[in-house]
Backbone as ProteinMPNN parsed JSONL, in Angstrom:
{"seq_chain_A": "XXXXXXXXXXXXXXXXXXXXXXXXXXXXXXXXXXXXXXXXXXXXXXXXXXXXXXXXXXXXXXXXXXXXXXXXXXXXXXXXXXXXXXXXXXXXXXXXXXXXXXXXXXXXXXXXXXXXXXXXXXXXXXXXXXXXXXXXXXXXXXXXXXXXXXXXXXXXXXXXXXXXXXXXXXXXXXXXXXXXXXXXXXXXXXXXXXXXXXXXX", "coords_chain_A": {"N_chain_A": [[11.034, 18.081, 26.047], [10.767, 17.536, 28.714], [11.076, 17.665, 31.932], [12.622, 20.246, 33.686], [15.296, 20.63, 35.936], [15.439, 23.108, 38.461], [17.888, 24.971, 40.447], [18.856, 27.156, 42.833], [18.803, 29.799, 45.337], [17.093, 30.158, 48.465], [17.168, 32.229, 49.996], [14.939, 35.312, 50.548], [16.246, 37.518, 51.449], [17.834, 39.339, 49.536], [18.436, 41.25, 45.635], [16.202, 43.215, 44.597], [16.01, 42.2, 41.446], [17.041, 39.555, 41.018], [15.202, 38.311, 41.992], [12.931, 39.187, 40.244], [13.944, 38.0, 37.467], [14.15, 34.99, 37.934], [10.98, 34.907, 38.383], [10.571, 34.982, 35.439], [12.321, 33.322, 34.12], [10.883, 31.115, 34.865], [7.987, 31.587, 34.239], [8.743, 31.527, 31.197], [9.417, 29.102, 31.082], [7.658, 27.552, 31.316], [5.373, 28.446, 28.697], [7.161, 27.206, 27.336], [6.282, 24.863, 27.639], [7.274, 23.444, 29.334], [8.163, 21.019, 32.248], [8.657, 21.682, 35.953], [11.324, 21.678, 38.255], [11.984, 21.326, 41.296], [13.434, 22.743, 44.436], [10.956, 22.739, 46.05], [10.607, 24.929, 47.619], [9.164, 27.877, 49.26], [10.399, 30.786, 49.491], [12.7, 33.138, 48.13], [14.833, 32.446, 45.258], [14.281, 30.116, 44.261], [11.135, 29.869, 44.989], [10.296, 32.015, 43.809], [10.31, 31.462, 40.814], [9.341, 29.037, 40.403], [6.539, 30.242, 40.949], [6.438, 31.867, 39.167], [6.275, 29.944, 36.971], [3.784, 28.622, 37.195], [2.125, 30.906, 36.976], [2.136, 31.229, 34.296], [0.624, 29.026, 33.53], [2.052, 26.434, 33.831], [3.507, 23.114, 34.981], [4.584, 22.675, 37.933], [6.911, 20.131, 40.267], [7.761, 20.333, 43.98], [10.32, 19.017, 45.529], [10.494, 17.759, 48.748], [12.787, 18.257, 52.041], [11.793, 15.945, 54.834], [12.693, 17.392, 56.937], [12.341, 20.476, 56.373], [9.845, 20.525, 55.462], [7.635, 22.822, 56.055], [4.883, 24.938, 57.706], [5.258, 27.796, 55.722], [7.648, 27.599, 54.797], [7.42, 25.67, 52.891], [6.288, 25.528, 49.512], [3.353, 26.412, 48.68], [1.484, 25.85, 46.268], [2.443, 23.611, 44.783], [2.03, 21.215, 42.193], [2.535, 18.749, 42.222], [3.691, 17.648, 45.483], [6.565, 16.024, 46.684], [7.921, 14.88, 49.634], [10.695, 13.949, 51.326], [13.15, 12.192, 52.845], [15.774, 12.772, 53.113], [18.301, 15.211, 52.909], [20.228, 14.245, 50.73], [18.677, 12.138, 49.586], [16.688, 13.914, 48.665], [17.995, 15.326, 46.362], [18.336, 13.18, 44.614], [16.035, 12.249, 43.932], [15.347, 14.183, 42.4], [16.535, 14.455, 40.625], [16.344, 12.383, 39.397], [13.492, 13.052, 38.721], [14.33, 14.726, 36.47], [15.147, 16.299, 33.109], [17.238, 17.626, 32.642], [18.717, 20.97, 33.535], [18.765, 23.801, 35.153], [21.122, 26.523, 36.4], [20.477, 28.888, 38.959], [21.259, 31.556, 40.342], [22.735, 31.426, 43.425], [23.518, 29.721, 47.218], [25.565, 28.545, 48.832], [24.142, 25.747, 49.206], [22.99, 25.863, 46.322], [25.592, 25.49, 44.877], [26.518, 23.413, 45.274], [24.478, 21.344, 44.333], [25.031, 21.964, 42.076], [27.51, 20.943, 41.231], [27.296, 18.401, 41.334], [25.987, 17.154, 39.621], [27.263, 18.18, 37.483], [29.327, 16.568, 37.756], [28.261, 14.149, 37.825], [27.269, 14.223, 35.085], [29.86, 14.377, 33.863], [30.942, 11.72, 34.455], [29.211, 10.195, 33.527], [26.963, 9.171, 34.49], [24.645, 10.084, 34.047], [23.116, 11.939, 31.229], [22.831, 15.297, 30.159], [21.473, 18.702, 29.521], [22.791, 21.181, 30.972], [22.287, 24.638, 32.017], [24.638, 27.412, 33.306], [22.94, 30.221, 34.772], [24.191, 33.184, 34.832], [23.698, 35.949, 36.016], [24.072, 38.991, 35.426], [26.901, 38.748, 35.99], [26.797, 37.155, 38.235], [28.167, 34.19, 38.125], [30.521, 34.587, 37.703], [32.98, 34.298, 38.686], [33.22, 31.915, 39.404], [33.419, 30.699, 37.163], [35.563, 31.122, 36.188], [37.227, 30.186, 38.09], [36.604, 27.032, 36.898], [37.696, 27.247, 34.69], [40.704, 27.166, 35.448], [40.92, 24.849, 37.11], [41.082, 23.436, 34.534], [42.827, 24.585, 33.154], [44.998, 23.681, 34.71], [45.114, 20.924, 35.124], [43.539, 19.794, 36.391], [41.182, 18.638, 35.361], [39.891, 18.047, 32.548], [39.711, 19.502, 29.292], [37.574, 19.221, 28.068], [35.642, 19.242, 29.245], [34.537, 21.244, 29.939], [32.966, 22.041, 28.795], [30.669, 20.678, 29.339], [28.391, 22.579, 30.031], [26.26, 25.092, 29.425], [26.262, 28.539, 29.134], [24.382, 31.647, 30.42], [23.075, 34.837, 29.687], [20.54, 36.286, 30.309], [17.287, 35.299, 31.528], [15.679, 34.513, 28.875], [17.896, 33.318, 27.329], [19.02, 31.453, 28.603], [16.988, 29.449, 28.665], [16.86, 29.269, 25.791], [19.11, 28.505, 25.245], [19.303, 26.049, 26.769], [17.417, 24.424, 25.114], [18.769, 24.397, 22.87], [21.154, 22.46, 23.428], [23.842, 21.08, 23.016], [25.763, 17.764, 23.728], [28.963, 17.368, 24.786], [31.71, 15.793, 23.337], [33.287, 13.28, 25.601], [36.067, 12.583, 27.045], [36.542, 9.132, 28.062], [36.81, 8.532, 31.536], [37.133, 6.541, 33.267], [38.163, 4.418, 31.416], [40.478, 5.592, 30.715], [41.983, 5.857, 33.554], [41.974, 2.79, 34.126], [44.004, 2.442, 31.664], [45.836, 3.536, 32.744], [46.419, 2.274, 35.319], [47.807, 0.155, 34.033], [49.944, 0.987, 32.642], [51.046, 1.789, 34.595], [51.731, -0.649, 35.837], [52.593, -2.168, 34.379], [55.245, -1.029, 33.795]], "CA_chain_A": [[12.172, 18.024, 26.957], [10.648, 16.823, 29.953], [11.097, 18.393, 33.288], [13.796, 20.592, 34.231], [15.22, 21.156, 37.475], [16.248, 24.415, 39.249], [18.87, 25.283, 41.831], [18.517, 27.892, 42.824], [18.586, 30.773, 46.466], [15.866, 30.328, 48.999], [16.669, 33.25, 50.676], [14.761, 36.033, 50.495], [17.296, 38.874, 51.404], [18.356, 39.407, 47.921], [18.244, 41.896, 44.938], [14.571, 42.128, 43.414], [16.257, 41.585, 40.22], [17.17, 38.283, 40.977], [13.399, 37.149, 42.332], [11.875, 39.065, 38.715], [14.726, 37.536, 36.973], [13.552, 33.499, 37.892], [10.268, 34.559, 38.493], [10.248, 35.278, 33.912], [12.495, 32.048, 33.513], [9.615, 30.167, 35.431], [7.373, 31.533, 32.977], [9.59, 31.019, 29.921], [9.405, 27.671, 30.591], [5.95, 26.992, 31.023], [5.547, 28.622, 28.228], [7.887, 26.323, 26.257], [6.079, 23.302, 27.688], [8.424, 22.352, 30.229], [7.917, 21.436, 33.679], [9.525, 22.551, 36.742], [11.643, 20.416, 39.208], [12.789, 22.665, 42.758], [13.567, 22.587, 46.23], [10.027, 22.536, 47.565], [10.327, 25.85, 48.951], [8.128, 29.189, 48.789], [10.933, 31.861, 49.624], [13.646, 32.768, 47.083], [14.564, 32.513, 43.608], [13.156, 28.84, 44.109], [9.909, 30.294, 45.176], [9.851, 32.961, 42.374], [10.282, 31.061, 39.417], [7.738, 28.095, 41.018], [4.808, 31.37, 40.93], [6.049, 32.218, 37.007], [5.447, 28.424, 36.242], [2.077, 28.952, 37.716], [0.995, 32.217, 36.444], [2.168, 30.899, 32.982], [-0.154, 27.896, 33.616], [2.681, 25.369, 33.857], [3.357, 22.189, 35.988], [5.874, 22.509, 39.312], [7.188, 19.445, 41.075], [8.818, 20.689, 44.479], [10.842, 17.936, 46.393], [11.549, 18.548, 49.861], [13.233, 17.174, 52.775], [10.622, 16.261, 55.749], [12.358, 18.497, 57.988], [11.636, 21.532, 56.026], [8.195, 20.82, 54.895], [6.637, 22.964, 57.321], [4.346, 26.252, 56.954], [6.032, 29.447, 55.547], [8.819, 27.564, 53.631], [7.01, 24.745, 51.646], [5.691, 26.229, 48.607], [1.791, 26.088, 48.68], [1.042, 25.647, 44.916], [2.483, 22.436, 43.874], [1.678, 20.42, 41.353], [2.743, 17.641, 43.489], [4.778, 17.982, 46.313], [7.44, 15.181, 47.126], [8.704, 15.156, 50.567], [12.097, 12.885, 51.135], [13.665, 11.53, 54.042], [16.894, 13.758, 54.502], [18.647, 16.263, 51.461], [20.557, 12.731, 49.666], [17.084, 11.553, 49.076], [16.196, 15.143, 48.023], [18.923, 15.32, 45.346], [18.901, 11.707, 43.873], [14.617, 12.44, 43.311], [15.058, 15.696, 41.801], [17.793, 14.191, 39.265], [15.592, 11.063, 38.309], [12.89, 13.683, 37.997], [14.494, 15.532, 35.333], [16.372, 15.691, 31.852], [18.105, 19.555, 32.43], [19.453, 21.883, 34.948], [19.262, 25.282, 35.641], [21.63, 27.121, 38.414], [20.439, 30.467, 39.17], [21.998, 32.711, 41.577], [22.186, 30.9, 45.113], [24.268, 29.904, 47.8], [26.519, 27.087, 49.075], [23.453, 24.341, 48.579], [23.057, 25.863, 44.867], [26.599, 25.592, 44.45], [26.257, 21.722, 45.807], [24.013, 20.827, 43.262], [25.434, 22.033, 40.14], [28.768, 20.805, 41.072], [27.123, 17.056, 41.714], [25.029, 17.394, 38.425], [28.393, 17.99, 36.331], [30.276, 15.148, 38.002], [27.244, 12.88, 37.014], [27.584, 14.285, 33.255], [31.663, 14.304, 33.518], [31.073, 10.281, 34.316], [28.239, 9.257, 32.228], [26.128, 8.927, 35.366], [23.756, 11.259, 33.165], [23.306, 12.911, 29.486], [21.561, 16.33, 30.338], [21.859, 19.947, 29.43], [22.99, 21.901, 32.043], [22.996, 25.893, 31.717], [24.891, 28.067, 34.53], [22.239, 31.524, 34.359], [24.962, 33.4, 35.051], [22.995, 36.671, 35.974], [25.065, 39.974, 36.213], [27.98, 38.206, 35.996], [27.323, 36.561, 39.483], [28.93, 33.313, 38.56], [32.024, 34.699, 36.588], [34.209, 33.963, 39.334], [33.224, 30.41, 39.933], [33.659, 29.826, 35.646], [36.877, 31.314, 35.988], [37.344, 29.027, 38.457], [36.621, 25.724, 36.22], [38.983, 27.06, 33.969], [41.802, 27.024, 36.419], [41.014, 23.458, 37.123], [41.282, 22.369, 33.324], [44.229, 24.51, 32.937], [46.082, 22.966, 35.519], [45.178, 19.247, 34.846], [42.429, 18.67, 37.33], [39.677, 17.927, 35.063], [39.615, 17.484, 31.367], [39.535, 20.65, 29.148], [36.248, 19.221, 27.378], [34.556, 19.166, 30.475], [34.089, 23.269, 30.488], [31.17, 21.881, 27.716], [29.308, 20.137, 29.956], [27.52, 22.87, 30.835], [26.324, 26.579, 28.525], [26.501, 30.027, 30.5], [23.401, 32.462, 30.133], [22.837, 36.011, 30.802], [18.951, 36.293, 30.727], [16.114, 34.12, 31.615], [15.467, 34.203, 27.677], [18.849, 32.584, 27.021], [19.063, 30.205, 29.657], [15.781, 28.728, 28.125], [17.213, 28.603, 24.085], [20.496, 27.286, 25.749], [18.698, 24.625, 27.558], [16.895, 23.73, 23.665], [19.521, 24.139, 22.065], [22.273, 22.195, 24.099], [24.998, 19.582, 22.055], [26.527, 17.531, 24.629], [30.107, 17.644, 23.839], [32.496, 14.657, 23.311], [34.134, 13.797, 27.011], [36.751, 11.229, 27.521], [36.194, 8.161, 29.279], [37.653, 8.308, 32.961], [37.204, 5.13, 33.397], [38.731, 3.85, 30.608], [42.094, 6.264, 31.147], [42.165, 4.971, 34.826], [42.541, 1.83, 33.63], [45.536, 2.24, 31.24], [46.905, 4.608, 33.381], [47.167, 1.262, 36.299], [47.845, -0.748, 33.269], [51.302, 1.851, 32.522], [52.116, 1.632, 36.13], [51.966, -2.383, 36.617], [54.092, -2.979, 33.123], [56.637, 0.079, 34.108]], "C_chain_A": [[11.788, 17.421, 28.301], [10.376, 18.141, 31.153], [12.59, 18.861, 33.507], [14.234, 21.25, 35.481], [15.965, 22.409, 38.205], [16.767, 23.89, 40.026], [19.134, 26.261, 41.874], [18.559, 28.539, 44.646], [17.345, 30.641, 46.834], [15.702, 31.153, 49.962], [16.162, 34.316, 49.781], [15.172, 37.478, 50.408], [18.4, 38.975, 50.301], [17.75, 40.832, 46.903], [16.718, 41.67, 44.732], [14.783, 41.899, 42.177], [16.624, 40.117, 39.449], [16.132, 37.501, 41.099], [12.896, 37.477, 41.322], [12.705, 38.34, 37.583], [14.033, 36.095, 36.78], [12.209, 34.096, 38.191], [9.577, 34.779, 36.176], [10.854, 33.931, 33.746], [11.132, 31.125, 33.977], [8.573, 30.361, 34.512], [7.555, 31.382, 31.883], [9.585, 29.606, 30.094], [8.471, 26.945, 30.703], [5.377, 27.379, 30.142], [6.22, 27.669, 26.846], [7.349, 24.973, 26.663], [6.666, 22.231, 28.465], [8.196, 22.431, 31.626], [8.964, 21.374, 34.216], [9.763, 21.677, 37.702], [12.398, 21.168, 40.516], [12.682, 22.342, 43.784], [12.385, 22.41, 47.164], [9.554, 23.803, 47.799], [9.743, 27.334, 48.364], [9.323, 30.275, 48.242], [12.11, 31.511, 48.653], [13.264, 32.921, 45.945], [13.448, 31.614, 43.369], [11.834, 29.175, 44.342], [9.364, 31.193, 44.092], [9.733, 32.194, 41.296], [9.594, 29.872, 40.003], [6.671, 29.201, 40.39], [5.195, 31.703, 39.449], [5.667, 31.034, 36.744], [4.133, 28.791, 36.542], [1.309, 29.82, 36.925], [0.881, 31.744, 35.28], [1.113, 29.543, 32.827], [0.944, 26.406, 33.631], [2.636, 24.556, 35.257], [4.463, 22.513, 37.091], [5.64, 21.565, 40.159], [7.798, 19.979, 42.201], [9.052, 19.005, 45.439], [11.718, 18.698, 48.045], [11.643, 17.92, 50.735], [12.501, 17.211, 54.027], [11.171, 16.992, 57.134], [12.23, 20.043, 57.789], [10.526, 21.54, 55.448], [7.404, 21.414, 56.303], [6.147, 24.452, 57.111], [5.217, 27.478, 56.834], [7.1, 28.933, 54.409], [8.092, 26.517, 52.405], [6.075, 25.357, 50.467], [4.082, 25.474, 47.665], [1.188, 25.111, 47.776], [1.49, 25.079, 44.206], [1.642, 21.915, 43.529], [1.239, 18.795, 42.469], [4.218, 17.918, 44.286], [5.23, 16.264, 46.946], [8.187, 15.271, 48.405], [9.532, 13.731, 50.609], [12.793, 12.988, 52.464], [14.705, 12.676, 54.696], [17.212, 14.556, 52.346], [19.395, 15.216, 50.787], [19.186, 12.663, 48.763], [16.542, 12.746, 48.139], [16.793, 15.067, 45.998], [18.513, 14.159, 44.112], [16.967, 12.141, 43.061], [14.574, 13.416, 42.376], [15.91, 15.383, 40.426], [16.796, 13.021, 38.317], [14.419, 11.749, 37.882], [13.051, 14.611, 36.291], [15.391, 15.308, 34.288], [17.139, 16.81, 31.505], [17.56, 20.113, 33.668], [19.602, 23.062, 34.707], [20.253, 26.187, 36.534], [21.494, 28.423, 37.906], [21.634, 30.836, 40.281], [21.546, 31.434, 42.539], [23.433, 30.617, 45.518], [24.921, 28.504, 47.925], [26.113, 25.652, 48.429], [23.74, 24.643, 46.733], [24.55, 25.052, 43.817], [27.149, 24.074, 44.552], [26.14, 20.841, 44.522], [24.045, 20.798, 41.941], [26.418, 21.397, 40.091], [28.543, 19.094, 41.388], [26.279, 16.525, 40.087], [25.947, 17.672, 37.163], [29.245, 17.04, 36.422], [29.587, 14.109, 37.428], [27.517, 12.616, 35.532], [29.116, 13.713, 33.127], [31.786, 12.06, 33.54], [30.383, 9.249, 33.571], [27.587, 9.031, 33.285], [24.642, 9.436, 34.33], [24.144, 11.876, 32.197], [22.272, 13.955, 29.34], [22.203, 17.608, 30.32], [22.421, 20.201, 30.888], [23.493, 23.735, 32.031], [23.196, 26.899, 33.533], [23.856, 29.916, 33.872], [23.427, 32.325, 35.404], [24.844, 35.656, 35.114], [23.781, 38.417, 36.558], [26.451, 39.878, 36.383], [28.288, 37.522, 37.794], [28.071, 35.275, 39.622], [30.429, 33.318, 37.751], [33.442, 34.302, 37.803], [33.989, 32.364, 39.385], [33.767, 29.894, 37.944], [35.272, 29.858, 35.44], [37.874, 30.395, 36.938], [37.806, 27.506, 38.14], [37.775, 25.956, 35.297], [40.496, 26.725, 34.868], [41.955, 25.204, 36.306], [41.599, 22.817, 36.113], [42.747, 22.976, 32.679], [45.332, 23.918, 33.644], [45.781, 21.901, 35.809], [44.344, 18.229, 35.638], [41.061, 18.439, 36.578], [40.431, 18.354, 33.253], [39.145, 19.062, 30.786], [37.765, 20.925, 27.87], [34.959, 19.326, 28.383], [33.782, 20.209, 30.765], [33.351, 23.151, 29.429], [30.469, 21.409, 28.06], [28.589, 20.835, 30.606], [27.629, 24.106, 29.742], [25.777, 27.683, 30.074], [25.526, 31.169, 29.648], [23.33, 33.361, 30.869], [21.893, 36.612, 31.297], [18.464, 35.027, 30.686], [15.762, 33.57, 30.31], [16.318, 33.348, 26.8], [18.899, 31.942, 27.406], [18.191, 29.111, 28.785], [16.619, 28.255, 26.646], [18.722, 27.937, 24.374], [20.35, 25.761, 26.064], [18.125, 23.679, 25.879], [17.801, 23.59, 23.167], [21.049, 23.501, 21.939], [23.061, 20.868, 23.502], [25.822, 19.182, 23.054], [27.689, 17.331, 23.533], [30.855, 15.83, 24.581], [33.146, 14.333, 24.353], [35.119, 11.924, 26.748], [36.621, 10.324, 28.689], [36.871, 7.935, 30.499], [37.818, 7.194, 33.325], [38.454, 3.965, 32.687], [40.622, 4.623, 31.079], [42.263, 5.999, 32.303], [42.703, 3.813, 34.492], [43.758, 1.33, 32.686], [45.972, 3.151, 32.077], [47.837, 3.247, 34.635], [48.055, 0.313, 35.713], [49.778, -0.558, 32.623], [51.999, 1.513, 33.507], [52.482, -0.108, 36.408], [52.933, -2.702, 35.223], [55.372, -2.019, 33.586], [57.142, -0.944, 35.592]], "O_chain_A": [[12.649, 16.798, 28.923], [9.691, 19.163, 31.127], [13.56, 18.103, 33.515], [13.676, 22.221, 35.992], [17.182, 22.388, 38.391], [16.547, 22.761, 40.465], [19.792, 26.652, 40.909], [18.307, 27.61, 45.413], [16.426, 30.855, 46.044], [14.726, 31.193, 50.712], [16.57, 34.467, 48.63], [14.732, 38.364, 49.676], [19.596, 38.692, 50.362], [16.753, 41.437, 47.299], [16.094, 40.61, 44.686], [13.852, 41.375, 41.567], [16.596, 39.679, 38.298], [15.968, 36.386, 40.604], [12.211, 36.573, 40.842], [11.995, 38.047, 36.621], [13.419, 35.868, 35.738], [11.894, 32.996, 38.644], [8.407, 34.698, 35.801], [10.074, 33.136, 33.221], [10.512, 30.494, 33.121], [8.17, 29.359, 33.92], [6.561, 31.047, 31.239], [9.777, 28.923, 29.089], [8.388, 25.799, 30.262], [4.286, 26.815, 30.225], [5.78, 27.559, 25.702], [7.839, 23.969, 26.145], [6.681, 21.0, 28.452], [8.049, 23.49, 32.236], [10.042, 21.143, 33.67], [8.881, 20.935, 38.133], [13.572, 21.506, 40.368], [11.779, 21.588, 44.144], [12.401, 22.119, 48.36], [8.384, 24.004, 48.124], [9.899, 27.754, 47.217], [9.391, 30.643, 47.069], [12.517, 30.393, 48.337], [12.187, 33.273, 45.465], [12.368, 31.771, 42.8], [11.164, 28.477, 43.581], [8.239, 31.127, 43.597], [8.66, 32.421, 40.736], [8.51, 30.422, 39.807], [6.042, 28.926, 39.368], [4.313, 31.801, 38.597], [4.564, 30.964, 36.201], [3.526, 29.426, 35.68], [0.229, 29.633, 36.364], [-0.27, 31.663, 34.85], [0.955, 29.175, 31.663], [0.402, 25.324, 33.403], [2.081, 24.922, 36.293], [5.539, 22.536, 36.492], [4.63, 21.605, 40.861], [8.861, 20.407, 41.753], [8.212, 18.194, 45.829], [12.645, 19.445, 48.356], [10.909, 16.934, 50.802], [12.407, 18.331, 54.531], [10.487, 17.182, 58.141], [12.052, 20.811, 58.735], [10.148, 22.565, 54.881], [6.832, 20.816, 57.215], [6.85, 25.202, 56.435], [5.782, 28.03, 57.778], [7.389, 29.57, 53.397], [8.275, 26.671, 51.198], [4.937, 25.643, 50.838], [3.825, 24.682, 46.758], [0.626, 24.05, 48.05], [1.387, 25.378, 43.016], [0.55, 21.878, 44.097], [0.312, 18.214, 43.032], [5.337, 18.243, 43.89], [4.443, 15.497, 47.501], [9.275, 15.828, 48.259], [9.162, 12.677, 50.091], [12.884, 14.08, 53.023], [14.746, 13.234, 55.792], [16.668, 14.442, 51.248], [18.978, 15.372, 49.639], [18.878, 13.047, 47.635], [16.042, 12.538, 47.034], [16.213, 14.859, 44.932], [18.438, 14.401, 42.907], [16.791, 12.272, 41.85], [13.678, 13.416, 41.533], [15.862, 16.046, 39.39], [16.613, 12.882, 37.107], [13.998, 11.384, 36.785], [12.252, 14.942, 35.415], [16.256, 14.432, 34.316], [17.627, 17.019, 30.394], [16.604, 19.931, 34.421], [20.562, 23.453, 34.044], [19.741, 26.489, 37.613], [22.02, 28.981, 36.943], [22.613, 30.269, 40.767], [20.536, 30.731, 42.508], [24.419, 30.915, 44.844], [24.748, 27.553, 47.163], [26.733, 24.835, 47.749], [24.437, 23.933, 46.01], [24.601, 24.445, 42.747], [28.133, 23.684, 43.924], [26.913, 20.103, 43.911], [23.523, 20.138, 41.043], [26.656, 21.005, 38.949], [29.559, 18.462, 41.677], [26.187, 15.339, 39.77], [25.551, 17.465, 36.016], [29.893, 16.611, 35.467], [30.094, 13.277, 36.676], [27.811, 11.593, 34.913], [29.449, 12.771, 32.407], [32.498, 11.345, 32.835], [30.652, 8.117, 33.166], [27.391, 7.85, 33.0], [23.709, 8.649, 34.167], [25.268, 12.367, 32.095], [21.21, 13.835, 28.728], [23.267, 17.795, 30.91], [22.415, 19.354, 31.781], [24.665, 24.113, 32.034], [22.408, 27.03, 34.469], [24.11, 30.535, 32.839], [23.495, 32.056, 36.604], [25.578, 36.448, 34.522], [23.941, 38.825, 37.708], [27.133, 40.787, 36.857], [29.352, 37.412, 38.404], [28.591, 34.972, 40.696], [31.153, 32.403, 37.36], [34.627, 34.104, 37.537], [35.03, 31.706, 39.399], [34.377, 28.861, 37.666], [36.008, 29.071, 34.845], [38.994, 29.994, 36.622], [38.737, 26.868, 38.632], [38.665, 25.129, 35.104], [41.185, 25.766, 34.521], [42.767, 24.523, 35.679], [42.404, 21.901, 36.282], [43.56, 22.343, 32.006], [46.444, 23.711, 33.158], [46.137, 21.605, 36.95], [44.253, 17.005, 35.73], [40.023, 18.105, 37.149], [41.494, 18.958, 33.106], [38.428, 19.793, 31.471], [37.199, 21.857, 27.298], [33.744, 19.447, 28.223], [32.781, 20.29, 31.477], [32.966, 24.224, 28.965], [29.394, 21.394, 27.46], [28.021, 20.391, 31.604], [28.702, 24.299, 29.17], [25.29, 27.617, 31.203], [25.791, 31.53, 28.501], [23.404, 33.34, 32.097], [21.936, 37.31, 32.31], [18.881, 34.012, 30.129], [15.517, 32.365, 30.26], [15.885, 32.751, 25.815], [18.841, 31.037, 26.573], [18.686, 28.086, 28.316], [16.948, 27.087, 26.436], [19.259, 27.023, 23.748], [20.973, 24.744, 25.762], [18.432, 22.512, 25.636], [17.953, 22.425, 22.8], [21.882, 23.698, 21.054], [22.649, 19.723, 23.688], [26.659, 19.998, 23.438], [27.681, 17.204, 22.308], [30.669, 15.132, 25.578], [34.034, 15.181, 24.437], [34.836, 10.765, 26.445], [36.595, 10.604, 29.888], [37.634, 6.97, 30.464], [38.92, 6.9, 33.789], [39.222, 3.133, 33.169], [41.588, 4.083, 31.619], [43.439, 5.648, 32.206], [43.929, 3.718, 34.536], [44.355, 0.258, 32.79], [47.03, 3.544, 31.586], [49.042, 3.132, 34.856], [48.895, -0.308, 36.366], [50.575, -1.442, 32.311], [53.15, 1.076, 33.534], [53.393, -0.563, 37.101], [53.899, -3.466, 35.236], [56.485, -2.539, 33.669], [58.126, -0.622, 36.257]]}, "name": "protein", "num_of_chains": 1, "seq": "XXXXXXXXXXXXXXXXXXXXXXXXXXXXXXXXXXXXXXXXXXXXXXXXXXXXXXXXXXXXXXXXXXXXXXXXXXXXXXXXXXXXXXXXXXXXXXXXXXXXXXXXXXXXXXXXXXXXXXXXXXXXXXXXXXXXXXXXXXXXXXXXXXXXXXXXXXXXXXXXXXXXXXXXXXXXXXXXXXXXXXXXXXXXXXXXXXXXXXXXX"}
């Protein structure tokens, strides 16, 4: 599979079920042979599941942006550490690094990057798993969410397959293996008869 990339909470003031939580996927997937693609940063989920890659003997890329590479947040024990101009630069590296997506628990950024990482898939930008770890049921409001959207005509009701929903670190992982992208209609293409309706009408 390649390298897959977290998103993931880099604060600290959190459950400890959420830091032993990613710090077992981090080892579940070094473990399975897969390296690790993250924010860079020590503190956090992102910092926990970095130290399970590790302990498990696996590889971690972190990418981070050069005004947070600085002591306390950059996370020591990369593999190789990527620093990047501004958080664009961050993003766009961390995507060409990898071929699958994790979103743990996290906050606004997390919520950034999953939701830029399904637009990619929804356009054909990219053809990559993507599982929401959906831990406790912390992202049941945001899924219930997507449905809303596809019931009421803002996105495509195949689209709520571009991504599988896990409730342990152990699932997340056989989700991520075992992920069938699903059939999506071409936006592009329906754009185009759609102008194509309006200029003959």
């Amino acid at each position: 599979m390649g390298n897959v990339c977290i998103f993931a909470a880099s604060s600290s003031k959190i459950a400890d079920k959420y830091i032993s939580a990613a710090y077992r996927l981090g080892m579940l997937l070094a473990e399975h042979g897969i390296g690790l693609v993250f924010g860079g940063g020590r503190t956090g989920l992102m910092g926990a599941c970095a130290r399970g890659v590790k302990a498990a003997g696996g590889k971690a890329i972190g990418v981070i942006p050069k005004k947070l590479n600085q002591p306390g947040i950059a996370f020591e024990h990369c593999d190789e550490l990527i620093v990047t101009a501004d958080m664009h630069e961050r993003k766009a590296t961390m995507e060409r690094l990898s071929s699958a997506y994790i979103a743990l628990p996290g906050g606004v950024g997390t919520l950034e990057e999953l939701m830029e990482v399904l637009t990619l898939n929804q356009l054909g930008y990219i053809e990559a798993p993507v599982v929401v770890f959906d831990q406790d049921g912390f992202y049941d409001n945001l899924l219930k969410q997507l449905d809303v959207f596809a019931q009421e005509g803002f996105m495509h009701q195949a689209c709520l397959k571009l991504f599988d929903r896990a409730l342990t670190p152990e699932e997340a992982v056989d989700k991520l293996l075992s992920f069938e992208r699903a059939e999506l209609p071409d936006k592009i293409k329906e754009a185009v008869k759609d102008h194509e309706k309006c200029s003959a009408g």
